[in-house]
PDB file of N, CA and C in Angstrom:
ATOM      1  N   UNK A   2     -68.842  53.384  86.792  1.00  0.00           N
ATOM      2  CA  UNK A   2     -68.539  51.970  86.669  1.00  0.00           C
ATOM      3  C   UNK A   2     -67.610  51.674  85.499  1.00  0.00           C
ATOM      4  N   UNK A   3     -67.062  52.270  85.270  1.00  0.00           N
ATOM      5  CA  UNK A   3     -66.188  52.477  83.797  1.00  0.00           C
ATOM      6  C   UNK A   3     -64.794  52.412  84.459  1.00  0.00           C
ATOM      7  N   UNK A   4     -64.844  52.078  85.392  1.00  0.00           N
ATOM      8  CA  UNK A   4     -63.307  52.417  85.758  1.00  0.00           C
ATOM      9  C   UNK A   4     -62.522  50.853  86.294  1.00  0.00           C
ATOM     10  N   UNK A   5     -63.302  49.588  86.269  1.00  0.00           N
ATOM     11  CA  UNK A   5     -62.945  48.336  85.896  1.00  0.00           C
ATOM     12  C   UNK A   5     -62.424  47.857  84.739  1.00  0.00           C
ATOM     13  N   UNK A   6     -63.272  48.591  83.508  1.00  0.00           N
ATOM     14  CA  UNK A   6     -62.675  48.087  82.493  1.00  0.00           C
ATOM     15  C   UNK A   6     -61.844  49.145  82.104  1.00  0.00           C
ATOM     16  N   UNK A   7     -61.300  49.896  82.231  1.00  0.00           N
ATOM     17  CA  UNK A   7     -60.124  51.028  82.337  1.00  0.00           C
ATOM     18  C   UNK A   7     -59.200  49.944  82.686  1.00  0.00           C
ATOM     19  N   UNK A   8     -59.170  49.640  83.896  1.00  0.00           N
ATOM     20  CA  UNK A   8     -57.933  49.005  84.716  1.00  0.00           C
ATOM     21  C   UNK A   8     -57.630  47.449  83.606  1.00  0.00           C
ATOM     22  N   UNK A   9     -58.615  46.670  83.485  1.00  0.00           N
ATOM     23  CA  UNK A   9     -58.301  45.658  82.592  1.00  0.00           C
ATOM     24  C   UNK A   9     -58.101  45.522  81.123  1.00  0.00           C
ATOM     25  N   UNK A  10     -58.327  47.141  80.670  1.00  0.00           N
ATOM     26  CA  UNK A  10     -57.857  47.281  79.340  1.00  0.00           C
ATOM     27  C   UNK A  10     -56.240  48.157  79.538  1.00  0.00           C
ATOM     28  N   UNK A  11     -55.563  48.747  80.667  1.00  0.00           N
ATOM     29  CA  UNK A  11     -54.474  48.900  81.417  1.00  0.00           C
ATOM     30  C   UNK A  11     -53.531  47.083  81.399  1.00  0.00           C
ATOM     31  N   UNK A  12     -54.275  46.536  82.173  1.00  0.00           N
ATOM     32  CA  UNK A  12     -53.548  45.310  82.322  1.00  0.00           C
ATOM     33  C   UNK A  12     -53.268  44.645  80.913  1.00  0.00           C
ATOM     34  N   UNK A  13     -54.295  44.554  79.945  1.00  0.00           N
ATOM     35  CA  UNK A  13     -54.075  43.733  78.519  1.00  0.00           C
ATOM     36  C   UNK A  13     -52.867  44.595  77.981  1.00  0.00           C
ATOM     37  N   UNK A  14     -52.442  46.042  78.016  1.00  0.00           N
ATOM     38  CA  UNK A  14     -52.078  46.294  77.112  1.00  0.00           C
ATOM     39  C   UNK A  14     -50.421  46.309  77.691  1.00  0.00           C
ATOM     40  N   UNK A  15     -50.574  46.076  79.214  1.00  0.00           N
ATOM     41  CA  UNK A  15     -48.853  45.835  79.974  1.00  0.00           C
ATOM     42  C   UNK A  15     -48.844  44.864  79.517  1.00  0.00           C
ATOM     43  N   UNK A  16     -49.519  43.560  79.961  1.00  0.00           N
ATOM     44  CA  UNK A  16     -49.047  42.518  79.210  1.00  0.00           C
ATOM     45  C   UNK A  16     -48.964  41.981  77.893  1.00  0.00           C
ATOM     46  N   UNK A  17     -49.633  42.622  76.974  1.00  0.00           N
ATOM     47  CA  UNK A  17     -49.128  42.368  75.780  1.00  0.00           C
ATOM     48  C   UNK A  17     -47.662  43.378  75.361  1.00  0.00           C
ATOM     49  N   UNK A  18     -47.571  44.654  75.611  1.00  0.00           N
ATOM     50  CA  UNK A  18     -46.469  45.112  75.466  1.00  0.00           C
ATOM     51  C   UNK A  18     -45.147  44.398  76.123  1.00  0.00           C
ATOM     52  N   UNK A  19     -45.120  43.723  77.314  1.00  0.00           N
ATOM     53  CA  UNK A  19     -43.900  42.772  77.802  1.00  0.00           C
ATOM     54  C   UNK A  19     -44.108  41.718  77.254  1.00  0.00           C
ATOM     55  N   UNK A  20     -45.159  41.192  76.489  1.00  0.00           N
ATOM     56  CA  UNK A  20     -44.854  39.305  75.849  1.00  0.00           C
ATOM     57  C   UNK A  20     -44.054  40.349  74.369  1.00  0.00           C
ATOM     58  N   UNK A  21     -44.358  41.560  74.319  1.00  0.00           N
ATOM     59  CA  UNK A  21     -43.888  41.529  72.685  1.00  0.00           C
ATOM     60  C   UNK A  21     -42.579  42.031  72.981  1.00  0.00           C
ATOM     61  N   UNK A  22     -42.029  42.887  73.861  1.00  0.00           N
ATOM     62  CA  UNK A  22     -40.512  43.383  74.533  1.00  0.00           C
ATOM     63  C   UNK A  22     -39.608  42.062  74.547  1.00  0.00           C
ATOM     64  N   UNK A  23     -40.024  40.957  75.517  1.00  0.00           N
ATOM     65  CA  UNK A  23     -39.559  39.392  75.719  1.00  0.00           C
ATOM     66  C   UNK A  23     -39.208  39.035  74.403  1.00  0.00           C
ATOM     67  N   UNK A  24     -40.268  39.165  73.223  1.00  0.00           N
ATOM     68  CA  UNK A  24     -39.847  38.466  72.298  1.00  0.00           C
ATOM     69  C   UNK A  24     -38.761  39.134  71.373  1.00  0.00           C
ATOM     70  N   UNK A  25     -39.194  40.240  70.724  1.00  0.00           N
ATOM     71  CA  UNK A  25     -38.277  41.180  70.379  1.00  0.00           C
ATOM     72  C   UNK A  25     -36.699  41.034  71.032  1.00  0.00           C
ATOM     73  N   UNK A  26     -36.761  40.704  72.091  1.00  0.00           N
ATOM     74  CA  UNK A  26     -34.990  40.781  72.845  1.00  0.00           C
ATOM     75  C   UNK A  26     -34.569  39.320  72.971  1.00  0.00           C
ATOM     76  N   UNK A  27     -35.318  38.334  72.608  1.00  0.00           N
ATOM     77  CA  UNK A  27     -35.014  37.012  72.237  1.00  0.00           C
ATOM     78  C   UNK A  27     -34.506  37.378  70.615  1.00  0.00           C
ATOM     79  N   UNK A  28     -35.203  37.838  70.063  1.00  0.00           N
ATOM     80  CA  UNK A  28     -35.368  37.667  68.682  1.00  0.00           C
ATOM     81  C   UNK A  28     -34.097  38.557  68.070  1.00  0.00           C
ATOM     82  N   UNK A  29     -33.522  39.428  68.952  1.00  0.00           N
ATOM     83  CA  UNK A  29     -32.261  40.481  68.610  1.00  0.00           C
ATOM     84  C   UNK A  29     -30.746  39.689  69.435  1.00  0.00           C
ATOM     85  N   UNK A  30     -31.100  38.808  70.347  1.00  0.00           N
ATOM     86  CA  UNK A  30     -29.826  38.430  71.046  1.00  0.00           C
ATOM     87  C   UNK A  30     -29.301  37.201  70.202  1.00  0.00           C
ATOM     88  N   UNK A  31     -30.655  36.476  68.921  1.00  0.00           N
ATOM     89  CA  UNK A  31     -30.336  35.451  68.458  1.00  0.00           C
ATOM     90  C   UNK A  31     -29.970  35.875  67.165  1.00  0.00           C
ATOM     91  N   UNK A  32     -30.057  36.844  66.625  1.00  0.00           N
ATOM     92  CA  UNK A  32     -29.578  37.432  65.466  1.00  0.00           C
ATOM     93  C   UNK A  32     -28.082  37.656  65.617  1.00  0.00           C
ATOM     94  N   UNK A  33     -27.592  38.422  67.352  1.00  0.00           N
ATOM     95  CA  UNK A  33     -26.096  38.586  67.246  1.00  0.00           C
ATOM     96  C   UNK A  33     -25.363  37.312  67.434  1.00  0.00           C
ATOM     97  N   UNK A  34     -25.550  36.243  68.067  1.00  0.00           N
ATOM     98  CA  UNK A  34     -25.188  35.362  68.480  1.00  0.00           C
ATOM     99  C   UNK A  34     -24.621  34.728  66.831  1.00  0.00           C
ATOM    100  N   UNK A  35     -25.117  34.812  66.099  1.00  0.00           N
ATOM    101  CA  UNK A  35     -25.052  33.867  64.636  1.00  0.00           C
ATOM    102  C   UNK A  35     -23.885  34.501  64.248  1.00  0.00           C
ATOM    103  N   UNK A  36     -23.107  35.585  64.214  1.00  0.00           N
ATOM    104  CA  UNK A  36     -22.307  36.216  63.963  1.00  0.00           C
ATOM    105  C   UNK A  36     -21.367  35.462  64.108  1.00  0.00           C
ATOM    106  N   UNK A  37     -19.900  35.815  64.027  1.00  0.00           N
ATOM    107  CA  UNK A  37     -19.012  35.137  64.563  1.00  0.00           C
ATOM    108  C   UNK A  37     -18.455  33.912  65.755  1.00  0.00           C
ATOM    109  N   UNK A  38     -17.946  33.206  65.412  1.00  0.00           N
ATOM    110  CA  UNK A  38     -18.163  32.289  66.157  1.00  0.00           C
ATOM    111  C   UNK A  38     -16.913  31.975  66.607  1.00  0.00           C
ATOM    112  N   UNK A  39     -16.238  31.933  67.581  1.00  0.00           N
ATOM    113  CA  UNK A  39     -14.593  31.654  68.069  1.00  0.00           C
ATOM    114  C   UNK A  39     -14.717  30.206  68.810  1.00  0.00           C
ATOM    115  N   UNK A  40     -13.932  29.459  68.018  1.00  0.00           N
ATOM    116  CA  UNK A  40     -13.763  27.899  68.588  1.00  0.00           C
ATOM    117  C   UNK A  40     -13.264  27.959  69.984  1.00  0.00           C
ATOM    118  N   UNK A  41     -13.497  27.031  70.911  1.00  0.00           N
ATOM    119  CA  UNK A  41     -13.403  27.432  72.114  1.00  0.00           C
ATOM    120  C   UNK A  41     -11.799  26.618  72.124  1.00  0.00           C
ATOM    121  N   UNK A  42     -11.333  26.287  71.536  1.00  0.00           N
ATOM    122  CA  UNK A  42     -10.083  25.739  71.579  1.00  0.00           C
ATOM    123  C   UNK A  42      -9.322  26.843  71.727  1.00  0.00           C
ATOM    124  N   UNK A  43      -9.585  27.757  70.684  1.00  0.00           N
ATOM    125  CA  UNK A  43      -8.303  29.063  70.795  1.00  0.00           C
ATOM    126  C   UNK A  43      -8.855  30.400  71.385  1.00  0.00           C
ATOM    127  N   UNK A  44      -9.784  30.015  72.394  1.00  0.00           N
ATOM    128  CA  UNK A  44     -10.724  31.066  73.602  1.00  0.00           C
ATOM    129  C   UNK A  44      -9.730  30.805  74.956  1.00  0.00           C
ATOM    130  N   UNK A  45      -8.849  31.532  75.124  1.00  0.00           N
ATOM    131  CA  UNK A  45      -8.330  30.912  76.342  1.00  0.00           C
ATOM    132  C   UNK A  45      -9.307  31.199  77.639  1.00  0.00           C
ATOM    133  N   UNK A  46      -9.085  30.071  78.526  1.00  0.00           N
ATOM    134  CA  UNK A  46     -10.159  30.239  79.808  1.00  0.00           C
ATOM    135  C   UNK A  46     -10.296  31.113  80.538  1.00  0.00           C
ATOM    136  N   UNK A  47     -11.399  31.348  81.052  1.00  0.00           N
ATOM    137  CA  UNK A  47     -11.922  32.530  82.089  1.00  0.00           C
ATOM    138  C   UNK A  47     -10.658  32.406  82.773  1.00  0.00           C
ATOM    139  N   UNK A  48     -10.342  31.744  83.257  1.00  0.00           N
ATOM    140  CA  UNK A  48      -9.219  31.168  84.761  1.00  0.00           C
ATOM    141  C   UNK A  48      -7.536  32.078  84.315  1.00  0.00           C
ATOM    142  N   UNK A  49      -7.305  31.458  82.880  1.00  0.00           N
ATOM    143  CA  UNK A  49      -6.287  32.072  82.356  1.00  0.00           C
ATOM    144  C   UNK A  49      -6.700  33.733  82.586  1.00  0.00           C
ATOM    145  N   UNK A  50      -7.894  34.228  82.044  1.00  0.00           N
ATOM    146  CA  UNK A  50      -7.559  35.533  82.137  1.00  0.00           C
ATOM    147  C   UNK A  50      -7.609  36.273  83.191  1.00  0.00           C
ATOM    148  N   UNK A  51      -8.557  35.532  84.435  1.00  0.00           N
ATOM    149  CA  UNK A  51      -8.367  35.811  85.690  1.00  0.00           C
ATOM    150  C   UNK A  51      -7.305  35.825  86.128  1.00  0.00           C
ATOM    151  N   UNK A  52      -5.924  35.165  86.149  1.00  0.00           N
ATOM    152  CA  UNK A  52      -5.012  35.120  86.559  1.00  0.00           C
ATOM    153  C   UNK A  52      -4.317  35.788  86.086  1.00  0.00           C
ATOM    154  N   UNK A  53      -4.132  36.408  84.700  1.00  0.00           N
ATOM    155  CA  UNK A  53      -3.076  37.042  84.424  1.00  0.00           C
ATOM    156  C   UNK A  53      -3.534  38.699  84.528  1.00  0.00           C
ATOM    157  N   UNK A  54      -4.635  38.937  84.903  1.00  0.00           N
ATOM    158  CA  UNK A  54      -4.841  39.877  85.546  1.00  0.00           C
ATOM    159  C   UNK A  54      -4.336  40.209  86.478  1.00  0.00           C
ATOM    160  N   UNK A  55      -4.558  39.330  87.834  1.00  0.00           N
ATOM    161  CA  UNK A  55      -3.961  39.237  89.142  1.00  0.00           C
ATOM    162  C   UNK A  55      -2.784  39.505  88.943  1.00  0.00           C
ATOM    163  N   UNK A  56      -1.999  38.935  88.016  1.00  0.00           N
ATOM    164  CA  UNK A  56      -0.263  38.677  88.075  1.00  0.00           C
ATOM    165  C   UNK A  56      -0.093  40.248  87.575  1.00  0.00           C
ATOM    166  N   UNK A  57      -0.838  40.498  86.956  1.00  0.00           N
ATOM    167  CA  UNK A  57      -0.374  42.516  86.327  1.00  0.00           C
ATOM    168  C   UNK A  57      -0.741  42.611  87.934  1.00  0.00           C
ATOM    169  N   UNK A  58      -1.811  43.076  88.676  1.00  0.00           N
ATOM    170  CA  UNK A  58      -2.036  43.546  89.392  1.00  0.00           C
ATOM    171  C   UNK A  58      -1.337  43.390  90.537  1.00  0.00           C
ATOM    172  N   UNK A  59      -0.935  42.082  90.732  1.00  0.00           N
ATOM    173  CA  UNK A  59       0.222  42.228  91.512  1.00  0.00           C
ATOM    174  C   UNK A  59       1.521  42.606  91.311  1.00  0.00           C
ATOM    175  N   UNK A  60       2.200  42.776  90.199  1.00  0.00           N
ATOM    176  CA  UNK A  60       3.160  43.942  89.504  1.00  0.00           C
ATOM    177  C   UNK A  60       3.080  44.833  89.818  1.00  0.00           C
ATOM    178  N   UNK A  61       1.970  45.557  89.531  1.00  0.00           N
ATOM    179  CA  UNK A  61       1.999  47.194  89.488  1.00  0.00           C
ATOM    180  C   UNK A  61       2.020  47.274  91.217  1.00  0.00           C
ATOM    181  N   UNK A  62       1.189  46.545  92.338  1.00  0.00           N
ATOM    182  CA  UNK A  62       1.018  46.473  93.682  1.00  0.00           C
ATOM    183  C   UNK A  62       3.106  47.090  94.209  1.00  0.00           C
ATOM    184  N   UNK A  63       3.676  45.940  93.348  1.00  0.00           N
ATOM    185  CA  UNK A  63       5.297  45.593  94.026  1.00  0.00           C
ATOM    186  C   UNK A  63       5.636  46.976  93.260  1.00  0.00           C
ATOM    187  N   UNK A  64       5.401  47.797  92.374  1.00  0.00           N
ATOM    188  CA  UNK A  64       5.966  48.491  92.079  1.00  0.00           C
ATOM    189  C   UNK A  64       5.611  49.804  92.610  1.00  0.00           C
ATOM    190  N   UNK A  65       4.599  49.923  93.102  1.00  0.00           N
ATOM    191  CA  UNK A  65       3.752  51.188  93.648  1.00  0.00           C
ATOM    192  C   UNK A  65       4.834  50.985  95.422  1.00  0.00           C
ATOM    193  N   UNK A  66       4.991  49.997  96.173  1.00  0.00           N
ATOM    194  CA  UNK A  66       5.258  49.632  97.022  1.00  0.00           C
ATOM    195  C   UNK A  66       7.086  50.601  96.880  1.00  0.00           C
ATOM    196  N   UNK A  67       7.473  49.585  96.079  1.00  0.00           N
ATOM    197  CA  UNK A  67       9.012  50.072  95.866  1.00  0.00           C
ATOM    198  C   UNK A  67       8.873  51.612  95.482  1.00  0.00           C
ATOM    199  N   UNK A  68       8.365  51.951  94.995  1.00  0.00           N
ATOM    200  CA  UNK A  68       8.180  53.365  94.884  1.00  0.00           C
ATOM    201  C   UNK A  68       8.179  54.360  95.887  1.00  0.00           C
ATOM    202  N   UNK A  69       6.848  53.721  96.734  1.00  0.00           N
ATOM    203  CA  UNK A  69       7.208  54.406  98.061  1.00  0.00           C
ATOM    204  C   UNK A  69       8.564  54.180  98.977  1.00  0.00           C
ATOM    205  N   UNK A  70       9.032  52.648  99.050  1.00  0.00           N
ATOM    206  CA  UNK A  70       9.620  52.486  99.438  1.00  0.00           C
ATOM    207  C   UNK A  70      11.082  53.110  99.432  1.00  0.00           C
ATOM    208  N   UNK A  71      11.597  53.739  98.475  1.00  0.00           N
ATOM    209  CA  UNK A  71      12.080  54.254  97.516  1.00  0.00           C
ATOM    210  C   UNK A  71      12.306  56.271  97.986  1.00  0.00           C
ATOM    211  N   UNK A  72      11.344  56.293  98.019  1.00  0.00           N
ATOM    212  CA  UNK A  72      11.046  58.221  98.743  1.00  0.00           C
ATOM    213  C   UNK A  72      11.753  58.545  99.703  1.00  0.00           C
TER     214      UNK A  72
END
């Protein structure tokens, strides 16, 4: 009959080890966050960098093309 409180001294010690993991990785993501801080004025937008990705990627596309084209 020992093997109930096995299982619920199992369960106390998962869940206290994940409330203390949870906190710990709250407690380390708010430490980096305080660090540096970049004004979002001179952050250019997701959108900007999405796009000028595309625009390389479509470069290198026209140039891989002419290349073959080219052989």
């Amino acid at each position: 009959m020992a093997l109930p409180s096995v299982w619920s001294a199992v369960r106390v010690a998962i869940l206290s080890l994940s409330v203390v993991g949870l906190l710990s990785v709250r407690l380390v993501g708010a430490g980096q966050d305080s660090g540096s801080v970049i004004p979002a004025e001179s952050r250019p937008c997701v959108d900007c960098h999405a796009f000028e990705f595309m625009q390389r990627a479509l470069q290198d596309l026209k140039k891989t093309a002419y290349n073959l084209d080219t052989r």
